[in-house]
Coordinates of C-alpha atoms in Angstrom, one line a residue:
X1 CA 193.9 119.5 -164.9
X2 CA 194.2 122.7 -162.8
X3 CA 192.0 123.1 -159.5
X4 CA 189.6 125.4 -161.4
X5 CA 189.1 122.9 -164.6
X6 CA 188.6 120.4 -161.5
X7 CA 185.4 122.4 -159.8
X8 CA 184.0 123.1 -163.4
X9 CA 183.9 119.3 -163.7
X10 CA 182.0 118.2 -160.4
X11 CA 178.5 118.5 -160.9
X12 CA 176.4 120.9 -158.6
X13 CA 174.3 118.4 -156.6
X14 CA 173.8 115.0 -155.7
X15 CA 170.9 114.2 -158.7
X16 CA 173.7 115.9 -161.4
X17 CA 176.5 113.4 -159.9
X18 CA 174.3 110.4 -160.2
X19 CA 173.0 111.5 -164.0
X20 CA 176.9 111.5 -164.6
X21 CA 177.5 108.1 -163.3
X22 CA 174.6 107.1 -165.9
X23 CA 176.5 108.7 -168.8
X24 CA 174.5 112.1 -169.4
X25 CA 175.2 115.8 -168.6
X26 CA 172.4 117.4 -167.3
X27 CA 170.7 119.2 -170.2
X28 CA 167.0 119.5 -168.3
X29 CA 166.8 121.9 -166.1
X30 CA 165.9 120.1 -162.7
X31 CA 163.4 122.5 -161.2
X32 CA 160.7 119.8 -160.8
X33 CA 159.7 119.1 -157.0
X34 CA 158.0 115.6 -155.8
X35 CA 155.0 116.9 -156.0
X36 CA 155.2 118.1 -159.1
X37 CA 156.9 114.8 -160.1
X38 CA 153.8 113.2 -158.9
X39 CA 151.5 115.4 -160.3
X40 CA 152.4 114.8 -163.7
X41 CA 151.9 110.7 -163.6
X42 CA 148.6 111.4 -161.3
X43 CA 147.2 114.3 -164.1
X44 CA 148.0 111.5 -167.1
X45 CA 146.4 108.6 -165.8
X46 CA 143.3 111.3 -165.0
X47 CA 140.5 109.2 -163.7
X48 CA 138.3 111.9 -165.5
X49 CA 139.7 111.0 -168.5
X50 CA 140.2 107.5 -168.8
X51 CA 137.3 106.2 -166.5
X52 CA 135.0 108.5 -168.1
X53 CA 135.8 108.1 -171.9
X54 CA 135.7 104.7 -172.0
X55 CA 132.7 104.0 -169.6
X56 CA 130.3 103.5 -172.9
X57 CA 132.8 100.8 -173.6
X58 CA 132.5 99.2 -170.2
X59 CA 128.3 99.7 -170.7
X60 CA 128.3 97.0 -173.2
X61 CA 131.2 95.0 -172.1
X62 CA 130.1 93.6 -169.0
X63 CA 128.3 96.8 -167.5
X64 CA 128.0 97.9 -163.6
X65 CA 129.5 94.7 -162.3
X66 CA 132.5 94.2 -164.8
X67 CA 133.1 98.1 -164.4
X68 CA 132.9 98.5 -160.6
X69 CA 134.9 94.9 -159.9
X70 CA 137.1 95.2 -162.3
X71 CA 138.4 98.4 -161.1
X72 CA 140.3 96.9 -158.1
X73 CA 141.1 93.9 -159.5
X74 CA 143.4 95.5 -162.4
X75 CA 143.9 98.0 -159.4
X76 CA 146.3 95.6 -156.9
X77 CA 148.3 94.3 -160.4
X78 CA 148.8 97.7 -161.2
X79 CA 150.2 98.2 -157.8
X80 CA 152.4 95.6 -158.3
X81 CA 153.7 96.3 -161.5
X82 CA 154.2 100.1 -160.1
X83 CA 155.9 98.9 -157.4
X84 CA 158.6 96.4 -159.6
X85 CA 159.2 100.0 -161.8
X86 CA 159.8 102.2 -158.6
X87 CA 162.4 100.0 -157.2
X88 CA 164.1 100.0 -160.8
X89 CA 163.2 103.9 -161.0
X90 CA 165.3 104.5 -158.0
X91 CA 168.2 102.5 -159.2
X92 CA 168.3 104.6 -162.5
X93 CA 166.8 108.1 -162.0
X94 CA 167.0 109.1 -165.9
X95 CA 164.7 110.6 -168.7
X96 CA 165.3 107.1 -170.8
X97 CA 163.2 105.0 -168.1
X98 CA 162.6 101.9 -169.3
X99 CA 164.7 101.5 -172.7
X100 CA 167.5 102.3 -170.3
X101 CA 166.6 100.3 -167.5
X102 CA 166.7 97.0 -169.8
X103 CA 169.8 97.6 -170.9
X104 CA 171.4 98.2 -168.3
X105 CA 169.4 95.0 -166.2
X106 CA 169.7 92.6 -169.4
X107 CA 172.5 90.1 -168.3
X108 CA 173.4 89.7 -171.9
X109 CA 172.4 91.3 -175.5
X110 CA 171.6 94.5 -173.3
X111 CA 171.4 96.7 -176.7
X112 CA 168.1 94.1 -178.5
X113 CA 166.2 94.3 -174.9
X114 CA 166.8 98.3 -174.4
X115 CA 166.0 98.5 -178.6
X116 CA 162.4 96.5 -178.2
X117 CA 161.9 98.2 -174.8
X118 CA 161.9 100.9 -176.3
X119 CA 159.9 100.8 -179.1
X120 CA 157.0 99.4 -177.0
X121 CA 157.6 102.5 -174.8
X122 CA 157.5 104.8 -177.7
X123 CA 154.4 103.4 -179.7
X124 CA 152.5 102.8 -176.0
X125 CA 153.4 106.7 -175.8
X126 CA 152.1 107.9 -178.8
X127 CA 148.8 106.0 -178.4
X128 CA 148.2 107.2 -174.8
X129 CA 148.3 110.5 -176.0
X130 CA 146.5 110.3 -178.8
X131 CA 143.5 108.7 -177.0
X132 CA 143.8 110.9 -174.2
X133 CA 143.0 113.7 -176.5
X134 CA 140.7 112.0 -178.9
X135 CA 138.7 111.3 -175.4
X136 CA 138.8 115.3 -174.9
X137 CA 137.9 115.9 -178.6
X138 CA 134.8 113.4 -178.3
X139 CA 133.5 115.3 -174.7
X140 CA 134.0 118.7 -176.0
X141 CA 132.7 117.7 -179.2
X142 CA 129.5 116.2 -177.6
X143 CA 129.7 119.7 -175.4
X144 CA 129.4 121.8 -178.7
X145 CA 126.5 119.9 -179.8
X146 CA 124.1 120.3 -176.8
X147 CA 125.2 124.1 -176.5
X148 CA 125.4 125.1 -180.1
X149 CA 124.4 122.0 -182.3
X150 CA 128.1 121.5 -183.7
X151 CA 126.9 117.9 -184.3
X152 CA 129.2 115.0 -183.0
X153 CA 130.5 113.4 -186.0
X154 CA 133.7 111.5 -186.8
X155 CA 134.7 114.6 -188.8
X156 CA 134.2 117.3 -185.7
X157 CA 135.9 114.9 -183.6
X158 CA 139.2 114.8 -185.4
X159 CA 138.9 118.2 -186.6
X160 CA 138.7 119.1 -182.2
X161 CA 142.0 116.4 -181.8
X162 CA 143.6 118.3 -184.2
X163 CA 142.9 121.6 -182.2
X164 CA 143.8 120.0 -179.2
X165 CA 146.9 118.6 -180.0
X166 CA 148.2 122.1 -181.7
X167 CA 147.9 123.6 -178.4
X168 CA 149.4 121.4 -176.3
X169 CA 152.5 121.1 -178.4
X170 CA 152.3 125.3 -178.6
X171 CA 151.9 125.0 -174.9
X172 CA 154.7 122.7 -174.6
X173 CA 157.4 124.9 -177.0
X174 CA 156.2 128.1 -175.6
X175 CA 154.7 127.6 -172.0
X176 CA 157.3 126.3 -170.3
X177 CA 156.5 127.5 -166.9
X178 CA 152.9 127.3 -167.6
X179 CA 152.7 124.0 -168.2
X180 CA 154.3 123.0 -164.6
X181 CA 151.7 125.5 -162.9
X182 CA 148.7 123.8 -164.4
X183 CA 150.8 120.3 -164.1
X184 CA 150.2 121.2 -160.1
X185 CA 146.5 122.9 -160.7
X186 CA 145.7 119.3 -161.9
X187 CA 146.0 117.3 -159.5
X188 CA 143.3 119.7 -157.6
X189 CA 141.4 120.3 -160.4
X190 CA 140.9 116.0 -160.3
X191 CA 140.5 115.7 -156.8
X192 CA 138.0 118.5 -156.6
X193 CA 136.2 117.3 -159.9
X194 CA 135.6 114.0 -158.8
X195 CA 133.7 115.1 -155.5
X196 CA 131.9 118.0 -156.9
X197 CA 130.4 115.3 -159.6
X198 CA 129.9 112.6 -157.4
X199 CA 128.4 115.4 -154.8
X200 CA 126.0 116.7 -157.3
X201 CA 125.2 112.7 -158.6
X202 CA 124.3 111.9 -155.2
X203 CA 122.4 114.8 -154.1
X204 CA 120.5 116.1 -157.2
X205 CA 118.6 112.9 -158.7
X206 CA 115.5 112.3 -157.4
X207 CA 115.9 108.4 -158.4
X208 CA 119.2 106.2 -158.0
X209 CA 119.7 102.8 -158.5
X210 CA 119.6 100.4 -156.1
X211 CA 123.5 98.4 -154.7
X212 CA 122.4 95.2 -156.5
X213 CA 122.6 96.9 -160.1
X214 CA 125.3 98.8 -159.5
X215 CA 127.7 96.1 -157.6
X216 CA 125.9 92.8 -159.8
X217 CA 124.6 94.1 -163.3
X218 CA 126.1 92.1 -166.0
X219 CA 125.3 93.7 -169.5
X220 CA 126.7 91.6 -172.8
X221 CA 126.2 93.8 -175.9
X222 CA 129.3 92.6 -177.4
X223 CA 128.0 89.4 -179.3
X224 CA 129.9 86.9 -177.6
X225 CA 127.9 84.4 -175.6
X226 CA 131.1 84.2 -172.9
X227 CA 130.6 85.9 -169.4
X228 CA 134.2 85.1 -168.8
X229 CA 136.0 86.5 -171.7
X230 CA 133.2 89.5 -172.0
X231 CA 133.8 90.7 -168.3
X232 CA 137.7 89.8 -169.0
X233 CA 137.3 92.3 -171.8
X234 CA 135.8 95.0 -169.9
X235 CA 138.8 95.1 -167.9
X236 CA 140.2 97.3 -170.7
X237 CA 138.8 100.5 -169.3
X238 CA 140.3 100.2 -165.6
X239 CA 143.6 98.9 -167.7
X240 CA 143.8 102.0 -169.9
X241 CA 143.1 104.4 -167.2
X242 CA 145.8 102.9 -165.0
X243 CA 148.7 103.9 -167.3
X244 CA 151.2 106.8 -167.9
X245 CA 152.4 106.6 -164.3
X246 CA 156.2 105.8 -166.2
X247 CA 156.2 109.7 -166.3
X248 CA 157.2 110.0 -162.9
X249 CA 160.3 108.2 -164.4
X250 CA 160.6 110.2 -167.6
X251 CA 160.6 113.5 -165.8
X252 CA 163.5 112.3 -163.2
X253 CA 165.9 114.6 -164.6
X254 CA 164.2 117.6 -164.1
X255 CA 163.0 116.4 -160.7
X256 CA 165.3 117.2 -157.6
X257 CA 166.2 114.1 -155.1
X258 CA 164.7 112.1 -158.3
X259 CA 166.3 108.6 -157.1
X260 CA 163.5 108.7 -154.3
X261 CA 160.8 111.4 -155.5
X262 CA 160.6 109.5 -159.0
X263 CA 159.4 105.9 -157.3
X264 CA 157.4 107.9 -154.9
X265 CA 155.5 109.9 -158.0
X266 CA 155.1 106.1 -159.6
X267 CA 153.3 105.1 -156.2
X268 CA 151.1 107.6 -155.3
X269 CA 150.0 108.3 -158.4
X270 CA 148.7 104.6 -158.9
X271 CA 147.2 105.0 -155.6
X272 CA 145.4 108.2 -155.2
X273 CA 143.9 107.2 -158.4
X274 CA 142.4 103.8 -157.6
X275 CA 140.6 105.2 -154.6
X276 CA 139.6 108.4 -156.6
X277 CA 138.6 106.0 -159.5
X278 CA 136.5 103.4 -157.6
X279 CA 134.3 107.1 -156.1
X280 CA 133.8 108.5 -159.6
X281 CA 132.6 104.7 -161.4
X282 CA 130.1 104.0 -158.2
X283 CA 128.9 107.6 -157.6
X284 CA 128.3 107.6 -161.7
X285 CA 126.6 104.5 -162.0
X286 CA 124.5 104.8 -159.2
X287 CA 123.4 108.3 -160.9
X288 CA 121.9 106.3 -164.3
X289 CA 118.6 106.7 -164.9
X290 CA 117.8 105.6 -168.2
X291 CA 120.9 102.5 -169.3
X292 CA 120.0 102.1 -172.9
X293 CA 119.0 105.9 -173.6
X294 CA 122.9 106.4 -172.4
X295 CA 124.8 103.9 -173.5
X296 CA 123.3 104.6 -177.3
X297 CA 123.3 108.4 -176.5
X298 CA 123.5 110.7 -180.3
X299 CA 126.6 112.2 -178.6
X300 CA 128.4 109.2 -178.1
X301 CA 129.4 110.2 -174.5
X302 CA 127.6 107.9 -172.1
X303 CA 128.7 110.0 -168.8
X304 CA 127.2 113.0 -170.6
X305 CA 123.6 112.0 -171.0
X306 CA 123.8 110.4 -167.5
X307 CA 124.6 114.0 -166.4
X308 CA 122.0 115.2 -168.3
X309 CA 119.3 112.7 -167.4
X310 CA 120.4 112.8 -163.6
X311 CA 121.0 117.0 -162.9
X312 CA 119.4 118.4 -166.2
X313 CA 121.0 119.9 -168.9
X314 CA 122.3 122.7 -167.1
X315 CA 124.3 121.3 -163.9
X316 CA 124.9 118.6 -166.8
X317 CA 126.7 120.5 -169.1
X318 CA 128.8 121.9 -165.7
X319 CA 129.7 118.7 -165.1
X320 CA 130.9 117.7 -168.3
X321 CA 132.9 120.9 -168.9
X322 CA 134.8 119.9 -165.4
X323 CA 135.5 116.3 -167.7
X324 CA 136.8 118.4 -170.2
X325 CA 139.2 120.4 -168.1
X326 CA 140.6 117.6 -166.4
X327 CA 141.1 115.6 -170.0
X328 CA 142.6 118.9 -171.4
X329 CA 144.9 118.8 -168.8
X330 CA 145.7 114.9 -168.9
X331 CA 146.6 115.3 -172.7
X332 CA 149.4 118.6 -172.2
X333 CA 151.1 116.5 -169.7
X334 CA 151.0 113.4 -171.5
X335 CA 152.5 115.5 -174.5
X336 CA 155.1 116.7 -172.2
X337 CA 156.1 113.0 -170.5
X338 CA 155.9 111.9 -174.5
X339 CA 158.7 114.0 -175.8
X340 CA 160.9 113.7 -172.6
X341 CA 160.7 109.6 -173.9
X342 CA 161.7 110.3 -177.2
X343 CA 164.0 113.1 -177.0
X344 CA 165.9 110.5 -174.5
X345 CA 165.4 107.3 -176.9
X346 CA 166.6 109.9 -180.2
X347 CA 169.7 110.9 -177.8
X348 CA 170.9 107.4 -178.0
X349 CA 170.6 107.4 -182.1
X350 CA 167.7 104.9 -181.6
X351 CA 164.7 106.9 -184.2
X352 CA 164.8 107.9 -187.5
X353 CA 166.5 111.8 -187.7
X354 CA 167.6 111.4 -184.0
X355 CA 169.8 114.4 -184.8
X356 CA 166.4 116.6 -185.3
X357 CA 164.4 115.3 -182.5
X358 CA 167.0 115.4 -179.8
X359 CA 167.5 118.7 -180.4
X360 CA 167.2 121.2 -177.2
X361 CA 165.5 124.8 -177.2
X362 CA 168.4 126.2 -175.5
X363 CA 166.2 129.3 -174.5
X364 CA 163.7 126.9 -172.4
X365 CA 166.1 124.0 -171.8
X366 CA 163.0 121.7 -173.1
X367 CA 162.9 119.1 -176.0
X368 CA 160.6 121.2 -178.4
X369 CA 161.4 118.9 -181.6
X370 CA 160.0 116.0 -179.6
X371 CA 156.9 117.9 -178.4
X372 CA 155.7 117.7 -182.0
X373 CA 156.4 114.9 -183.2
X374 CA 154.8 113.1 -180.2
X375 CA 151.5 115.7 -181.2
X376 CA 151.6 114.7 -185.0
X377 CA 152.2 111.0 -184.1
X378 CA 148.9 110.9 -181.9
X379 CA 147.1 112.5 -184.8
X380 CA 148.3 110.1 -187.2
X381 CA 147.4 107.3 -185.1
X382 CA 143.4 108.5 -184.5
X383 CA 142.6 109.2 -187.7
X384 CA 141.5 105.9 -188.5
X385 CA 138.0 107.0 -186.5
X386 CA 137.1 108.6 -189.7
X387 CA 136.2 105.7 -190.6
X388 CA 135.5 103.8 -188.1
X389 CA 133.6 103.6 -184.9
X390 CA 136.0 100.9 -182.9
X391 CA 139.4 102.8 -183.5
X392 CA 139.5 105.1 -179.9
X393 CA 138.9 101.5 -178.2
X394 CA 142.4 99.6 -180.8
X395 CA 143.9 103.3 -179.7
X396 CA 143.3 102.4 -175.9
X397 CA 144.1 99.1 -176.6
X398 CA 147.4 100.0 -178.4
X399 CA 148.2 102.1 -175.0
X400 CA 147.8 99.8 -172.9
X401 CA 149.4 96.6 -174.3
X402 CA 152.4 99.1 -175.7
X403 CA 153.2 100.7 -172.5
X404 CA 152.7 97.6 -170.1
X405 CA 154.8 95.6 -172.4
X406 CA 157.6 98.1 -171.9
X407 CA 156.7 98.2 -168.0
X408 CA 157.6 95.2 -167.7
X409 CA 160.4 94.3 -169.4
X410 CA 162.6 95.8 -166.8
X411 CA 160.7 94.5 -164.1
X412 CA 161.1 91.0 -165.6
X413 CA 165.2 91.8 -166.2
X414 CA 164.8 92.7 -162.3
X415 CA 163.5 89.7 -161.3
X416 CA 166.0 87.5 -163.5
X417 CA 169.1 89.4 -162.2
X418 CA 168.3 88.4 -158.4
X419 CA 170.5 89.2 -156.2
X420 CA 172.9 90.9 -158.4
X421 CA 170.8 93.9 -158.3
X422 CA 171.7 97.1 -157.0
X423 CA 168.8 98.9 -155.4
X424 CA 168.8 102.5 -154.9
X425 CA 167.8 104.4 -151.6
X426 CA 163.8 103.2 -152.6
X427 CA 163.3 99.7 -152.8
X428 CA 161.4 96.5 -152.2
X429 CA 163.7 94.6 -150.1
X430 CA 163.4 90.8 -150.5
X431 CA 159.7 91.2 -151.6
X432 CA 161.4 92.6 -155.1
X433 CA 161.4 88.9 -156.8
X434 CA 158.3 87.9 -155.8
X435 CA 156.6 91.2 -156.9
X436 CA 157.9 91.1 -160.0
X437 CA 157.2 88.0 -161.3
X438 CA 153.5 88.2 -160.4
X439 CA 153.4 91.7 -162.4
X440 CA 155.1 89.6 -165.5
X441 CA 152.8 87.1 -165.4
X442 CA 149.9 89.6 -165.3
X443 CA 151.2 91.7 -168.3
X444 CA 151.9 88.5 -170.4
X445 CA 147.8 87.8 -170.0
X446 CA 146.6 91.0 -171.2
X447 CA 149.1 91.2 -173.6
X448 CA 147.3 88.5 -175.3
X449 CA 143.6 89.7 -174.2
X450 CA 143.7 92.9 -175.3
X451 CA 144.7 91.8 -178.7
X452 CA 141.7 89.9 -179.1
X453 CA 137.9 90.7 -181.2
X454 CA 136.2 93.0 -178.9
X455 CA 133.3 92.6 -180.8
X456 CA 131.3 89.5 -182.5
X457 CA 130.5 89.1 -186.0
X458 CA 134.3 90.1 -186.3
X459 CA 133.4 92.8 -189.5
X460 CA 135.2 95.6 -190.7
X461 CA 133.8 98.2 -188.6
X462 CA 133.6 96.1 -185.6
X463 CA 137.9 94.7 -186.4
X464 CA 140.2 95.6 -184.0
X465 CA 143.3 96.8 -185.4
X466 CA 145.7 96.7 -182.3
X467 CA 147.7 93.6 -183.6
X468 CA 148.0 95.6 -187.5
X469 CA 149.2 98.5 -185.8
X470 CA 151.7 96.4 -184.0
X471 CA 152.8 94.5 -186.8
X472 CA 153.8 97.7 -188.8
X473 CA 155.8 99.6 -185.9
X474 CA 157.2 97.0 -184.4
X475 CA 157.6 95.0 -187.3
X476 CA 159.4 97.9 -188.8
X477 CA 161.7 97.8 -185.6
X478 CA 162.8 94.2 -185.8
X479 CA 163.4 94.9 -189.8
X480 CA 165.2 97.6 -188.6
X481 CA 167.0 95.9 -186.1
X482 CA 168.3 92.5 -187.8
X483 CA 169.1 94.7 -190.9
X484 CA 171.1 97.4 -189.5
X485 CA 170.4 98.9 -186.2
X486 CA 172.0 95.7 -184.6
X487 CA 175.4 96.8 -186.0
X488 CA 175.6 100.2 -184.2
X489 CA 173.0 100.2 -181.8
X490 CA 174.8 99.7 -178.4
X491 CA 172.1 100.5 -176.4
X492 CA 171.7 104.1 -173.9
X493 CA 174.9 106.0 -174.9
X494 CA 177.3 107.5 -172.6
X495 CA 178.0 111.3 -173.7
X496 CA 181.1 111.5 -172.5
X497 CA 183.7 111.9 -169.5
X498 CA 182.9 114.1 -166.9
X499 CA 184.8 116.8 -167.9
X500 CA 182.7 116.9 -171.0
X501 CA 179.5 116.2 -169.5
X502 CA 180.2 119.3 -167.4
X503 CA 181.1 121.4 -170.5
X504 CA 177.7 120.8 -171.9
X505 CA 176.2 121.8 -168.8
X506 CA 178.1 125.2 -168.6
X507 CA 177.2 125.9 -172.4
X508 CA 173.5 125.4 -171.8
X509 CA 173.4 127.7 -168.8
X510 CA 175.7 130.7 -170.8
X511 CA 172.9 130.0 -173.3
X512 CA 170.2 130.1 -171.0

C-alpha cells in the first residue's frame, strides 16, 4: 500500500477511528452535536406526551397519590438503569446499542444474547412509537371534536395515526435537515410548554384542590380490591414516559465526540424530565375541578377537560394544542431513533429482507427504508383499538416491558463481566456493579407486573394483550432462532478491514 492508499484509509476523526475498531464504516453522516444528541432522547420520552396521555389511566389506577409518588419512585430506578447504559454507551458508541452491546459483553454464546437483545429492542421500538402517535392521534382527535365536532371515535383515531405516521416517515425521507432543527426546537417547545400550562393552571382557576388530595388521593376504579398491586399498576404511566432515552445511543454515529456526548444525552434526558415531569402531574392535578366529569370525559382525554373545566374552553383548547405539538414532535423523533435501530440490527442480517431495510438514501446519507417500516409497524401494532378500548394501555405496556428488557440486558452482561470490563472515557467507576444489579432487579419486577390484568372481571374488552403480542414476535424469534438463524447469525458483523471501511466512506461522500 502506497502512502496515498494509506491516508485514504485512516478515518478523519477520532469518532470515525473508534466506529472502525467496532467493525463499521461510517455511512451516517455525523453532524449531530450533544445537544442535539440530547435533544432527541429528551423530545421522545416528552413529558407532554407520555405523562399526559396516560393520566386517565393513572385516574383510575390509584389516582393523585399513585400518580404524583410514583413518579419519583420509578424516577431514581430509571436513573439507575440510565446510568448502567451510559457507562456501556461510552464503551460502544454505535447505532446497534444494545443488540451490540450484548454481544460484545456476553462472556459466551454472544450471537443468542445480541439476537434476543435485539428483538426486545426492536418490538419495544415499534410500540413506543406507535403509542406515542396514537397518544397525538387521540389529543388531536379530542381537539377536532370540541372545535369542529369531528367526534372522537376509535375510527377517527386510527384514521389521525395513520396521518400522523405518513408524515413523519415523509418527514424522515425528505426532511432531513428539518427534522434535526425541530429535534432542537423540541426540547424548548417542552420546557416552555410545561411552564406556560402549569402557569395558566395555577393562575387562572378560581378553585384548586387542596395538598392532601393531590399528595394522598387513592382512587381504585380498576376492580381489584388490592391497594398494593392497584398503586403498583399505576406505576405504568411514569414507566412508559420514562423510556426512549436508548436514542441517545442509537444516534451515536451521527453524533460528534459520541463516546461521551452519547452517555451524557442518556443522562440528562432522564433527568431534566423527572423534574419537568413531577411540575406538569402536580401543577395538573392540583388544577381538577370536577374528578369524575374528567376522568369519564366524551373525548377520552382527561388533561383536556381538566383544561377546559379549569381555564375555559378557549385557553383550554391553547393548552391542549401546546400537548399536541410537543407529542407531534415526540413521535418524528421516535420515528427517526426507530429506523437508526433497525437499519443497524438489518445491517447485521438479523430481520427479514435485511438487504431492503439496510439500504441507505445515498442523497441524505439517512436509512429511509427503515423510516417506513418502523411507521407501518406502529400502525399495525395500534390497530387493535378498533376494537378495543384497553389496547393504547397493552401498546404502552408492550413499550415499556420491550424496551427495558433490552435495557438491561447489557447492563446485566456489565455487571456479570466485572472487572474484565473496559470502560470508555464516561463511566461509573467502582459504583458500575452495584448499579447495575439494582437496575436488573428492578426490570425483572416490572417485567412481570406489567404483564399482568390491569383490569378486573378479566373480559375481552378489559384483556390485556401484552403477553400475546409477545408470544407472536418473540416467539417467532426463538422459532427463528433454533431453526435457522443460530446457524449464521454471529452476532454485530464486522464490514470489513479498514481499507474497505474507508472505501465505503469515500463512495458515499462522491455520492453525496
Amino acid at each position: 500500500m502506497d502512502v496515498s492508499d494509506k491516508q485514504a484509509a485512516e478515518p478523519a476523526d477520532e469518532d470515525s477511528a473508534r466506529l472502525h475498531q467496532l467493525g463499521y464504516a461510517q455511512e451516517l453522516r455525523r453532524t449531530m452535536s450533544a445537544f442535539s444528541n440530547f435533544a432527541v432522547s429528551f423530545t421522545i420520552i416528552s413529558i407532554l406526551s407520555g405523562c399526559l396521555t396516560l393520566y386517565g389511566f393513572g385516574m383510575k389506577t390509584g389516582g393523585p397519590a399513585a400518580m404524583i409518588w410514583g413518579w419519583p419512585l420509578v424516577g431514581l430506578f430509571v436513573i439507575l438503569v440510565g446510568l448502567g447504559m451510559a457507562e456501556v454507551c461510552s464503551s460502544y458508541p454505535t447505532a446497534g446499542g444494545l443488540y451490540y452491546w450484548a454481544a460484545k459483553l456476553a462472556p459466551r454464546n454472544g450471537a443468542a444474547w445480541s439476537w434476543f437483545t435485539g428483538w426486545f429492542n426492536l418490538i419495544g421500538q415499534i410500540a413506543v412509537t406507535a403509542g406515542i402517535d396514537f397518544g397525538a392521534a387521540l389529543f388531536l382527535n379530542a381537539f377536532l371534536d370540541l372545535q369542529f365536532g369531528f367526534e372522537a371515535t376509535p375510527g377517527h383515531t386510527i384514521l389521525l395515526l395513520a396521518i400522523i405516521l405518513v408524515i413523519h416517515g415523509l418527514l424522515n425521507t425528505f426532511g432531513v435537515k428539518i427534522v434535526a432543527l425541530l429535534n432542537s426546537i423540541s426540547v424548548w417547545w417542552h420546557l416552555a410548554g410545561v411552564l406556560v400550562i402549569v402557569g395558566v393552571l395555577i393562575i387562572v382557576p378560581e378553585n384548586h384542590q387542596d395538598a392532601s388530595f393531590v399528595f394522598g388521593e387513592f382512587v381504585n376504579n380498576t376492580g381489584w380490591a388490592s391497594p398494593v398491586y392497584v398503586f403498583l399498576l399505576g406505576l405504568l404511566l411514569a414507566q412508559y414516559t420514562l423510556t426512549g432515552y436508548d436514542a441517545s445511543a442509537h444516534m451515536t454515529e451521527e453524533t460528534k465526540n459520541a463516546a461521551k456526548a452519547g452517555p451524557r444525552g442518556i443522562i440528562n434526558s432522564i433527568l431534566v424530565s423527572l423534574v419537568a415531569g413531577w411540575i406538569l402531574l402536580i401543577g395538573l392535578t392540583f388544577a381538577i375541578q370536577d374528578y369524575e366529569g374528567a376522568a369519564g370525559s366524551e373525548t377520552g382525554v382527561p388533561p383536556a377537560q381538566i383544561f377546559i373545566d379549569a381555564t375555559g374552553a378557549t385557553t383550554g383548547k391553547f393548552l391542549l394544542l401546546i400537548c399536541i405539538g410537543a407529542q407531534l414532535f415526540c413521535g418524528m423523533a421516535s420515528v427517526t431513533a426507530n429506523s437508526r435501530m433497525i437499519y443497524a440490527f438489518a445491517r447485521d442480517g438479523a430481520i427479514p429482507g435485511s438487504k431492503f431495510w439496510h439500504r441507505i438514501n445515498k442523497r441524505t446519507q439517512t436509512p429511509t427504508n427503515a423510516v417506513w417500516l418502523a411507521a407501518g409497524g406502529a400502525l399495525l401494532l395500534a390497530l387493535p383499538y378498533l376494537w378495543s378500548a384497553t389496547a393504547y394501555a397493552a401498546v404502552t405496556s408492550i413499550a415499556v416491558v420491550g424496551l427495558y428488557v433490552a435495557y438491561v440486558i447489557p447492563v446485566f452482561l456489565r455487571v456479570r463481566k466485572g472487572d474484565d470490563f473496559e470502560p470508555g472515557p464516561w463511566n461509573l467507576g467502582r459504583w458500575g456493579k452495584l448499579i447495575g444489579t439494582v437496575a436488573t432487579v428492578w426490570v425483572c419486577f416490572i417485567f412481570v407486573l406489567f404483564m399482568l390484568p390491569q383490569g378486573s372481571p378479566v373480559t375481552i374488552d378489559s384483556f390485556n394483550y401484552t403477553p400475546i403480542a409477545f408470544l407472536v414476535v418473540l416467539g417467532g424469534a426463538a422459532v427463528w432462532w433454533f431453526a435457522s438463524a443460530r446457524k449464521w447469525f454471529t452476532g454485530p458483523k464486522v464490514q470489513g478491514s479498514e481499507e474497505e471501511l474507508a472505501a465505503v466512506e469515500k463512495e458515499l461522500k462522491e455520492l453525496g
